[in-house]
PDB file of C-alpha atoms in Angstrom:
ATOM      1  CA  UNK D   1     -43.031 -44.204   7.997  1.00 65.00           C
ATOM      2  CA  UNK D   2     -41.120 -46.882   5.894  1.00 83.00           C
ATOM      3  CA  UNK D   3     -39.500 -49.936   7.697  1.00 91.00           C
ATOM      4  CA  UNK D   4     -36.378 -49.700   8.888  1.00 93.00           C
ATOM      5  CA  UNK D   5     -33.625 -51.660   6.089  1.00 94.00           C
ATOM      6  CA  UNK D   6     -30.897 -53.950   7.295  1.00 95.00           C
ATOM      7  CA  UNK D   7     -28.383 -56.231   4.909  1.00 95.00           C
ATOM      8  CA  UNK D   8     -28.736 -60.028   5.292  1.00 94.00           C
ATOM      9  CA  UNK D   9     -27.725 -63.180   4.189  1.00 92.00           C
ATOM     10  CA  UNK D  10     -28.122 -63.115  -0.292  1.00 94.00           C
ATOM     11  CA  UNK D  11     -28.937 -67.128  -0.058  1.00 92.00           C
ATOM     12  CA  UNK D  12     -31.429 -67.031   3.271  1.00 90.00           C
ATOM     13  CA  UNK D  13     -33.181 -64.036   1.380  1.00 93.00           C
ATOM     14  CA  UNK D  14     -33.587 -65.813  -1.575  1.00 91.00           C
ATOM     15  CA  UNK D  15     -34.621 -69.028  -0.092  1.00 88.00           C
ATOM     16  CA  UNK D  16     -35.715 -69.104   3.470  1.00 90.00           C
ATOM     17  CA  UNK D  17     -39.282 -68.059   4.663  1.00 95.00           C
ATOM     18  CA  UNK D  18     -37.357 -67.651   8.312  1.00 95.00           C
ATOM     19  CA  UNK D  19     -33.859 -65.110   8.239  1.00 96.00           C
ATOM     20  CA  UNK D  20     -31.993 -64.251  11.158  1.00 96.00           C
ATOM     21  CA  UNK D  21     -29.736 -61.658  10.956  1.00 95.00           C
ATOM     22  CA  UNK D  22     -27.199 -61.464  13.540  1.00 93.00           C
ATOM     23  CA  UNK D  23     -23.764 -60.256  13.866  1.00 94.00           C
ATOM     24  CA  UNK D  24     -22.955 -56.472  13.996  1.00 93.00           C
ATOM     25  CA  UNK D  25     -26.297 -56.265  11.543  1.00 94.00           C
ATOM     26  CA  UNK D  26     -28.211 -58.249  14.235  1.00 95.00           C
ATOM     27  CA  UNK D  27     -26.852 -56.559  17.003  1.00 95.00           C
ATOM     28  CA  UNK D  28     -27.627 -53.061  15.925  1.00 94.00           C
ATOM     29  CA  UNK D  29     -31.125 -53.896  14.703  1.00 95.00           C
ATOM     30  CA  UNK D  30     -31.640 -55.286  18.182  1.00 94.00           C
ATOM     31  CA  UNK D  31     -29.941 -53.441  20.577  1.00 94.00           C
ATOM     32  CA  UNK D  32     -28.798 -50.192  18.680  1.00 94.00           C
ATOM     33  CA  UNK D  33     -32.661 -49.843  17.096  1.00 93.00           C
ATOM     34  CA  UNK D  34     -34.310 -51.583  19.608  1.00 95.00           C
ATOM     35  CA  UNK D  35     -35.813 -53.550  16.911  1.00 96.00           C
ATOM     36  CA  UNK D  36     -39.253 -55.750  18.607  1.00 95.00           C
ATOM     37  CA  UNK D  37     -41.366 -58.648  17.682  1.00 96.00           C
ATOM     38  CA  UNK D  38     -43.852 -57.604  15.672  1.00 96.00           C
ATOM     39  CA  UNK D  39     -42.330 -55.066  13.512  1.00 96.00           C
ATOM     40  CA  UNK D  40     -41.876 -54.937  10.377  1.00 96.00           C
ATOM     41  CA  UNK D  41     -38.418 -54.245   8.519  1.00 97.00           C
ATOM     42  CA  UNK D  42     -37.273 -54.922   5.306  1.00 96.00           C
ATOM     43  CA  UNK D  43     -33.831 -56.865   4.696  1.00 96.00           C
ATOM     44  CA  UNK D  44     -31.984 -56.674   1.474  1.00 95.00           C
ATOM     45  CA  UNK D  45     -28.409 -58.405   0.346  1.00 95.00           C
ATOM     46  CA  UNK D  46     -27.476 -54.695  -1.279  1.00 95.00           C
ATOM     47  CA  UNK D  47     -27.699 -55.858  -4.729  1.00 95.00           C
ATOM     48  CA  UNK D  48     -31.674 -55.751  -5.566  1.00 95.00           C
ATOM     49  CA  UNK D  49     -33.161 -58.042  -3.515  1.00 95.00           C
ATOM     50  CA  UNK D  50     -35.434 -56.788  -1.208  1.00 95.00           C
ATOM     51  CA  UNK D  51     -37.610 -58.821   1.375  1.00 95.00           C
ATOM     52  CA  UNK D  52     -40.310 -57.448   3.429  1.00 96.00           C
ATOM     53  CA  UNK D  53     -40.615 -59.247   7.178  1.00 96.00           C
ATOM     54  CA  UNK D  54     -42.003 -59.292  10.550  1.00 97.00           C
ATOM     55  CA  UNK D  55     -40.039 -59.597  13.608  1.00 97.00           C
ATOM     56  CA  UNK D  56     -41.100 -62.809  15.498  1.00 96.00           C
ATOM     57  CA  UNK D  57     -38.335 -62.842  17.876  1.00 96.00           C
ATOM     58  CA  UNK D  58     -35.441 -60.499  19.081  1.00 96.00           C
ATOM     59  CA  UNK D  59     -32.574 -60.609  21.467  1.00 94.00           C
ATOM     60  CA  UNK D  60     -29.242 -58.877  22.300  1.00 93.00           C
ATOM     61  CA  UNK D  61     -27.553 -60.797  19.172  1.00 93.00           C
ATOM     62  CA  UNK D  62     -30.274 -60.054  17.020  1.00 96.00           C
ATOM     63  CA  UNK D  63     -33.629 -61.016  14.959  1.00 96.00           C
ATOM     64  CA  UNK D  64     -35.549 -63.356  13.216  1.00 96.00           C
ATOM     65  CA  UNK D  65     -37.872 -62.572  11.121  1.00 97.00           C
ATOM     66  CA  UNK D  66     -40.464 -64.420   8.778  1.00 97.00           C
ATOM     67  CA  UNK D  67     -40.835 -62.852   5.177  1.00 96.00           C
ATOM     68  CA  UNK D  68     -43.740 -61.592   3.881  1.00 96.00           C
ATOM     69  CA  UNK D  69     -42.961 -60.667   0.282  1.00 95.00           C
ATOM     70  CA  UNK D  70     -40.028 -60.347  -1.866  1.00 95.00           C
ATOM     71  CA  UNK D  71     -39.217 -57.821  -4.342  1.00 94.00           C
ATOM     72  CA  UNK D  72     -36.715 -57.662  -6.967  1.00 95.00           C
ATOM     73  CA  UNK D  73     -35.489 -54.545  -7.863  1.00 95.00           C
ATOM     74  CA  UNK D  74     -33.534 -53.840 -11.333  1.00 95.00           C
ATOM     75  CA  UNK D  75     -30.495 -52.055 -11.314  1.00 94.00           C
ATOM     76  CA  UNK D  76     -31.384 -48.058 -11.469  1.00 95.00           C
ATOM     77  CA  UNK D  77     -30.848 -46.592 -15.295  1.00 97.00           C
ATOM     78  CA  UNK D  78     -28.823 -44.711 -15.748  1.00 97.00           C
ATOM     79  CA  UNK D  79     -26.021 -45.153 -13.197  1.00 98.00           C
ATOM     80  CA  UNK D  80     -24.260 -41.928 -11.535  1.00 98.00           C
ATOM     81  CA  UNK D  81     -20.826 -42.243 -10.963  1.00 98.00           C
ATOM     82  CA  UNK D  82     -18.851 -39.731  -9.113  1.00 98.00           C
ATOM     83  CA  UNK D  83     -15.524 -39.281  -9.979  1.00 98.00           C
ATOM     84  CA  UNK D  84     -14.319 -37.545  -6.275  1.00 98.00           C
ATOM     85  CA  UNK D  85     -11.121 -35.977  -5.657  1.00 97.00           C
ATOM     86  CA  UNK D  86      -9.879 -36.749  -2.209  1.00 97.00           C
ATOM     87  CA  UNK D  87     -10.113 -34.159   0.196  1.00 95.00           C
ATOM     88  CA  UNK D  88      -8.404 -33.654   3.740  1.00 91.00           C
ATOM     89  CA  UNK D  89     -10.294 -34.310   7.089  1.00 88.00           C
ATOM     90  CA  UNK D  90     -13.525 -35.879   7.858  1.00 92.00           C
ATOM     91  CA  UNK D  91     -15.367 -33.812   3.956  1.00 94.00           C
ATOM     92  CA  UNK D  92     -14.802 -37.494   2.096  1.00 95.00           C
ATOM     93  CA  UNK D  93     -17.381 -39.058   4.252  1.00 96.00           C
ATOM     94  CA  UNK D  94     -19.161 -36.063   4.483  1.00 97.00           C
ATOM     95  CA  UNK D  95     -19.696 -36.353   0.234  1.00 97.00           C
ATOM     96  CA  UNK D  96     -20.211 -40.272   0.484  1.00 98.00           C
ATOM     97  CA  UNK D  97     -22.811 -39.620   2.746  1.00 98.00           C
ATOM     98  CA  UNK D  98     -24.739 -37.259   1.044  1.00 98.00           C
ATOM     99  CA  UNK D  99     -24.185 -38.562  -2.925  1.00 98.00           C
ATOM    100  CA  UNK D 100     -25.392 -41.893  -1.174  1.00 98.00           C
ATOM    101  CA  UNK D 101     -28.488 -40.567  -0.133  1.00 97.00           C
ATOM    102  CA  UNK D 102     -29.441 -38.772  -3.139  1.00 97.00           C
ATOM    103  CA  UNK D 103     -28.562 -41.998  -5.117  1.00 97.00           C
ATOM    104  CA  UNK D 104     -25.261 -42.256  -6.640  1.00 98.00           C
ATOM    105  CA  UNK D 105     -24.746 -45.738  -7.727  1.00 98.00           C
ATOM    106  CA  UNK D 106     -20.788 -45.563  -7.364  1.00 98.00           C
ATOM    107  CA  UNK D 107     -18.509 -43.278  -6.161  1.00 98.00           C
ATOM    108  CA  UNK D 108     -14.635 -43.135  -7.417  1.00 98.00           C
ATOM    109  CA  UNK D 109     -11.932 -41.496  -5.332  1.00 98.00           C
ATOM    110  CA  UNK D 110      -9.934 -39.292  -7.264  1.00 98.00           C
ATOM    111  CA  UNK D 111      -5.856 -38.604  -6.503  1.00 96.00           C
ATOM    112  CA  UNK D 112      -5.981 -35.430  -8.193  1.00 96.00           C
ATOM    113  CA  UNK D 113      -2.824 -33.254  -8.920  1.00 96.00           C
ATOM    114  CA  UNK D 114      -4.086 -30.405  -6.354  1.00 95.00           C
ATOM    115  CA  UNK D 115      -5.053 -33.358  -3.752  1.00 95.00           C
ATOM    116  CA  UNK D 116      -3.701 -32.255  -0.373  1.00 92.00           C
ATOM    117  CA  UNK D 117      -4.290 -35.790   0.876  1.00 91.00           C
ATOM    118  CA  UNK D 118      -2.766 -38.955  -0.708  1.00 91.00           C
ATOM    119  CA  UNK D 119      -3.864 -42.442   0.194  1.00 93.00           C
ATOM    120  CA  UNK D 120      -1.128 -44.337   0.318  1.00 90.00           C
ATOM    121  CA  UNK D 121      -0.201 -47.842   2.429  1.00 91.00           C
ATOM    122  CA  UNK D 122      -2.171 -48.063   5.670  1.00 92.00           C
ATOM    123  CA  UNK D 123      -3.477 -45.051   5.799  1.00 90.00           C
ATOM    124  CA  UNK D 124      -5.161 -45.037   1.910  1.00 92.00           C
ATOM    125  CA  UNK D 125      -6.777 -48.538   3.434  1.00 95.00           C
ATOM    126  CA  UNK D 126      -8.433 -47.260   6.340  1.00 95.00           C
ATOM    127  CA  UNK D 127      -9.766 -44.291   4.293  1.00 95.00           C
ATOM    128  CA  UNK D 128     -11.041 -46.292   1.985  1.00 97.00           C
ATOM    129  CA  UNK D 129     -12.717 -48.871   4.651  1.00 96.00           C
ATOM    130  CA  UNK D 130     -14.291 -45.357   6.370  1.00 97.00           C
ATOM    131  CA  UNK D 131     -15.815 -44.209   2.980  1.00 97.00           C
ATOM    132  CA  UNK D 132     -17.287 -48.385   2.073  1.00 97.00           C
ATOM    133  CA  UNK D 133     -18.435 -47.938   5.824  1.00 96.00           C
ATOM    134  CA  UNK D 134     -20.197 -44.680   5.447  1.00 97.00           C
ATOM    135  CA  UNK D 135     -21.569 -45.418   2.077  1.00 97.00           C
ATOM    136  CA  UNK D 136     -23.162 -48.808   3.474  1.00 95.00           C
ATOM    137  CA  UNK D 137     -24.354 -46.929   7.019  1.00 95.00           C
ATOM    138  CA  UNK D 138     -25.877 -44.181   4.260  1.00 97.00           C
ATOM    139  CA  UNK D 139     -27.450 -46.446   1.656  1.00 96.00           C
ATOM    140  CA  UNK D 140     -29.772 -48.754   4.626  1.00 94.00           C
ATOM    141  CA  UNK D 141     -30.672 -44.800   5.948  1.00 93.00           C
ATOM    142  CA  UNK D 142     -31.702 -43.929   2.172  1.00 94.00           C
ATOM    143  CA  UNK D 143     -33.719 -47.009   2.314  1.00 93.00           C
ATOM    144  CA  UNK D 144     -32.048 -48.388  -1.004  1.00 94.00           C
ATOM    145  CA  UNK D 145     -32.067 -51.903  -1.910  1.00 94.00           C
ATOM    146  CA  UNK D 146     -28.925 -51.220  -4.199  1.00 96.00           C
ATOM    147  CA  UNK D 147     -25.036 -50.557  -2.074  1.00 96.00           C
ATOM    148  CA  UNK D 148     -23.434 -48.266  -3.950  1.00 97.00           C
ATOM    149  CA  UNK D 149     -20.036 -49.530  -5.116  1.00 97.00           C
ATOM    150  CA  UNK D 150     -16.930 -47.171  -4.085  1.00 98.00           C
ATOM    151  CA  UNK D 151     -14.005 -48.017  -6.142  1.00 97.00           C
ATOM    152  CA  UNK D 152     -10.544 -48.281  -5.499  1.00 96.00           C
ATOM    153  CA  UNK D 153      -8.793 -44.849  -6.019  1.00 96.00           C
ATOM    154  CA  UNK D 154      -7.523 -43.695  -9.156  1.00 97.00           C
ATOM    155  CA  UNK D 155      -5.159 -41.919 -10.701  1.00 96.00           C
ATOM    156  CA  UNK D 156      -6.007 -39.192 -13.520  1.00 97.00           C
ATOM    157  CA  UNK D 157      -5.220 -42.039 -15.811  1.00 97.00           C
ATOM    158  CA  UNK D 158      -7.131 -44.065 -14.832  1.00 97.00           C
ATOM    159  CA  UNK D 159      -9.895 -41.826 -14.088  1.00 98.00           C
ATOM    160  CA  UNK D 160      -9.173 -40.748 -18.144  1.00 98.00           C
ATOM    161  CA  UNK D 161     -10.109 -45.047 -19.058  1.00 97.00           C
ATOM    162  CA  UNK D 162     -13.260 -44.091 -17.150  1.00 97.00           C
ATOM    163  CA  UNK D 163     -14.135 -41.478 -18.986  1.00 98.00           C
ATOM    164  CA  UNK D 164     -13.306 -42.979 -22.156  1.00 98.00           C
ATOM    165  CA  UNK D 165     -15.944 -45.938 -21.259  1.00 97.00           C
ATOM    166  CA  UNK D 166     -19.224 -43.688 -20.209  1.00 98.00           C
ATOM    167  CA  UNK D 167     -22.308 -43.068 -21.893  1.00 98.00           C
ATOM    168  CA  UNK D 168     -22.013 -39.721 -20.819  1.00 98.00           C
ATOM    169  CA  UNK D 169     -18.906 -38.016 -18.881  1.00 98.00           C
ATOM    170  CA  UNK D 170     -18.922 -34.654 -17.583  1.00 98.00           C
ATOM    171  CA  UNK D 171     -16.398 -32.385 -15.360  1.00 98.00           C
ATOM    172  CA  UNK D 172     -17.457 -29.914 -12.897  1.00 97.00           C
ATOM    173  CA  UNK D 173     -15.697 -26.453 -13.677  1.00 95.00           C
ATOM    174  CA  UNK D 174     -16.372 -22.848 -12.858  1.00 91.00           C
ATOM    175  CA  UNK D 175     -15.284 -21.668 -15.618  1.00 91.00           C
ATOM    176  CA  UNK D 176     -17.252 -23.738 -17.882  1.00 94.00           C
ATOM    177  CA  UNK D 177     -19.771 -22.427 -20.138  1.00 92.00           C
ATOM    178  CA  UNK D 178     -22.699 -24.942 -20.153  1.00 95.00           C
ATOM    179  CA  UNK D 179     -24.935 -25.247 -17.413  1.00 97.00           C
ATOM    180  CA  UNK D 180     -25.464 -28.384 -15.787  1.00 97.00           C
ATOM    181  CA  UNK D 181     -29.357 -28.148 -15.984  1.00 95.00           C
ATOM    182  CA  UNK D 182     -29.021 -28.049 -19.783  1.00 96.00           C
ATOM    183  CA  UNK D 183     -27.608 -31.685 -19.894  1.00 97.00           C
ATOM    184  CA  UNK D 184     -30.113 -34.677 -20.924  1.00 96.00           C
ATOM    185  CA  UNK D 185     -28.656 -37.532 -18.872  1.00 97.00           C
ATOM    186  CA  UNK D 186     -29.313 -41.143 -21.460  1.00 97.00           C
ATOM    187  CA  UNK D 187     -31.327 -43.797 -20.235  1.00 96.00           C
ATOM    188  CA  UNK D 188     -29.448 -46.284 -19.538  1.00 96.00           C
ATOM    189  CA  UNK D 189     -25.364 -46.926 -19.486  1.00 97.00           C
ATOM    190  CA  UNK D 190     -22.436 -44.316 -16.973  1.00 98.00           C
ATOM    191  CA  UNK D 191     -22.907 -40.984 -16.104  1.00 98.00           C
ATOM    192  CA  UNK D 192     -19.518 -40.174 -14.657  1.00 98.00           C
ATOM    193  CA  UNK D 193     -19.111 -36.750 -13.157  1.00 98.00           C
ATOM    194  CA  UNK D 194     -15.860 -35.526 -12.626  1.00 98.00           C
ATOM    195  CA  UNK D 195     -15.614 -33.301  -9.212  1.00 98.00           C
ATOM    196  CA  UNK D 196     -12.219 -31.638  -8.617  1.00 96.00           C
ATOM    197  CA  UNK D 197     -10.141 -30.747  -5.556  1.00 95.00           C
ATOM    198  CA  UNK D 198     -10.704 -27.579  -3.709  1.00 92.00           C
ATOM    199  CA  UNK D 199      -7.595 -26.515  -5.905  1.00 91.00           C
ATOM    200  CA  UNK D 200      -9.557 -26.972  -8.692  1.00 93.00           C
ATOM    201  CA  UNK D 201      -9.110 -29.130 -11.856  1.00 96.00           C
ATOM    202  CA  UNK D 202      -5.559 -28.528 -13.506  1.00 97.00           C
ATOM    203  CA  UNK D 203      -5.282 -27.414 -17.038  1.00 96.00           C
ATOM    204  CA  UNK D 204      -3.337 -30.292 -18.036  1.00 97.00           C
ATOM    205  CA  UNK D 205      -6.004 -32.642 -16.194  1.00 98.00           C
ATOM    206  CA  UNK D 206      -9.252 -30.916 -17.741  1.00 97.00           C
ATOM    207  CA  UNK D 207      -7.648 -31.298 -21.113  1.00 97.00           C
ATOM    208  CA  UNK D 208      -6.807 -35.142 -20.593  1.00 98.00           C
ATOM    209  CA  UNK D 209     -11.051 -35.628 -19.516  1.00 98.00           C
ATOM    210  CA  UNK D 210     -11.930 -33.417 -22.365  1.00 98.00           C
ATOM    211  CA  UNK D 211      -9.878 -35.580 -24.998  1.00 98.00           C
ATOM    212  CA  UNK D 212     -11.455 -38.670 -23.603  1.00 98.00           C
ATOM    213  CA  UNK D 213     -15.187 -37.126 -24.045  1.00 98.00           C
ATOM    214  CA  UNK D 214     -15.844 -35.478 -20.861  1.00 98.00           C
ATOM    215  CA  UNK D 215     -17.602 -32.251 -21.291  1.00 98.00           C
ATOM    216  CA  UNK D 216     -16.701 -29.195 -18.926  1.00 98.00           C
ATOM    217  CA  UNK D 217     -20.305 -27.966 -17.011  1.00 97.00           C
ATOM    218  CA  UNK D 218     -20.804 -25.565 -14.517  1.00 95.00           C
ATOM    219  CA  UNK D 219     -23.608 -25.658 -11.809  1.00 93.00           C
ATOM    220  CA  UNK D 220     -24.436 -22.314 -11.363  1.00 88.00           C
ATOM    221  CA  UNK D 221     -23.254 -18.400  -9.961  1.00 88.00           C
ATOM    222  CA  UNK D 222     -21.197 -19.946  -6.971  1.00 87.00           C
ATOM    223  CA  UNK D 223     -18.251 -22.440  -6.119  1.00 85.00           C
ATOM    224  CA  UNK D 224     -19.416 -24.908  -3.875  1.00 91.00           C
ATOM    225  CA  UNK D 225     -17.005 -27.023  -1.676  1.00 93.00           C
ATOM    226  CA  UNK D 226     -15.555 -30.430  -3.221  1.00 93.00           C
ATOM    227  CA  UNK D 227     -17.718 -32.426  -0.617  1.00 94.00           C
ATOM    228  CA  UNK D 228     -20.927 -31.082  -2.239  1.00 96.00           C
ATOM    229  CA  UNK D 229     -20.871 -30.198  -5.223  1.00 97.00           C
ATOM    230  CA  UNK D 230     -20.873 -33.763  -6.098  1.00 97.00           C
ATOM    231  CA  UNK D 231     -23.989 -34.215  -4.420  1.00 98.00           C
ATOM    232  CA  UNK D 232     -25.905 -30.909  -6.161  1.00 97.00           C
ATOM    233  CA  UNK D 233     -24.901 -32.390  -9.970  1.00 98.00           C
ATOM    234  CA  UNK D 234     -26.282 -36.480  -8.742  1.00 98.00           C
ATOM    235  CA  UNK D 235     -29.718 -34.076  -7.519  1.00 97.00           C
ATOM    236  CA  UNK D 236     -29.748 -32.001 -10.959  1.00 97.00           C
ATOM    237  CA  UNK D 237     -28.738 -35.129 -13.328  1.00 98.00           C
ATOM    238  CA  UNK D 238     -31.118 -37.075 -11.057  1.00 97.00           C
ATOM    239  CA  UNK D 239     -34.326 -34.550 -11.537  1.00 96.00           C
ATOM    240  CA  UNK D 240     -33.756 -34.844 -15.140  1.00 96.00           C
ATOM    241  CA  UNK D 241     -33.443 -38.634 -15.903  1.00 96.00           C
ATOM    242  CA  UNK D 242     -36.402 -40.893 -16.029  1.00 93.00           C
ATOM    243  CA  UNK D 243     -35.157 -42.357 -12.187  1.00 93.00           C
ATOM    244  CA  UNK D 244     -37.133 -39.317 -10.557  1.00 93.00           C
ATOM    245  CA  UNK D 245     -39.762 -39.162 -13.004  1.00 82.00           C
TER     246      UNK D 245
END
């Protein structure tokens, strides 16, 4: 089984032949994981660098550990970005979670016209703090030395400048005739993937992506829920770059 990953100090990793990690980090690696002396974990500042350690110590505020190797890991090519509209309850975390694991490298919340939810004041703040929280919880479970970034929310304009910018841009629609599977994602550069509401993508919004480049895909013989679908086109786009080769 792979050690266990927890974030840590970016200068102690890159200097130190001692880090402690303490804090909330510290405190669930000790108390939460019941992290011991004499394992062996693997801390990383969520931006390639990855250090491989034994435990020497551990209390109730956390561990110390003494590195053993370090590793630095290039940025994954290409990089998924998922484009998701905001949907109502507890799905967004739900979809951060998952397109986390499989290994999206940034994940964009959408307002979309057909949006049921809209973040706004307060409220848009501590939605967006749950999704950073879930996507950093998701990424040490994934094991990945890279956070993913989530964005600020955007409007369909800005989500259109997005678009505009990407190596490759694509927009999940049932009604589209090219299969996703058909796609050759490039090797390096954006991959954004555009997922709609549970509404669906508005005419006037599909033809905005589509002027800016985005090409209309579908993913196969069924509609799948705006908190997953996301997460089936990372797995196919994923499968057919050189990251999974």
């Amino acid at each position: 089984m792979s050690a266990p990953v927890f974030l840590a100090d970016p200068e102690a990793l890159r200097s130190s032949e001692r880090v402690r990690v303490d804090g909330d980090e510290g405190r669930h690696a000790a108390v939460v994981r019941r992290i011991a002396a004499g394992e062996n974990v693997e801390l990383t500042d969520g931006a390639g660098q990855l250090v491989r350690c034994t435990v020497v110590a551990a209390d109730r505020n956390g561990i110390t550990c003494d590195v053993d190797e370090r590793i630095e890991v290039a940025q994954p090519q290409p990089r998924i970005v998922v484009a998701q509209a905001i949907p109502k309850g507890d799905r967004g975390e739900t979809a951060v979670e998952t397109m986390t694991e499989v290994g999206v490298d940034e994940i964009v919340p959408w307002s979309a016209a057909r949006c049921m939810v809209r973040w706004k004041g307060e409220r848009g703040e501590k939605a967006l703090r749950r999704w950073r929280s879930t996507a950093r919880e998701a990424a040490k479970q994934a094991r990945r030395p890279w956070l993913p970034q989530v964005s600020d929310a955007v409007t369909t304009a800005g989500l259109v400048t997005r678009v505009a910018g990407a190596t490759l841009a694509l927009v999940l629609h049932e009604e589209a005739g090219r299969p996703l599977r058909t796609v050759e994602p490039p090797d390096d550069g954006d991959v954004v993937v555009v997922v709609g509401p549970e509404g669906g993508v508005t005419p006037d919004e599909l033809a905005e992506l589509e002027e800016a480049g985005a090409t209309p895909v579908r993913l196969g013989p069924t509609v799948l829920r705006t908190s997953t679908a996301g997460t089936v086109a990372a797995g196919v786009l994923l499968a057919a770059s050189r990251r999974w080769a």
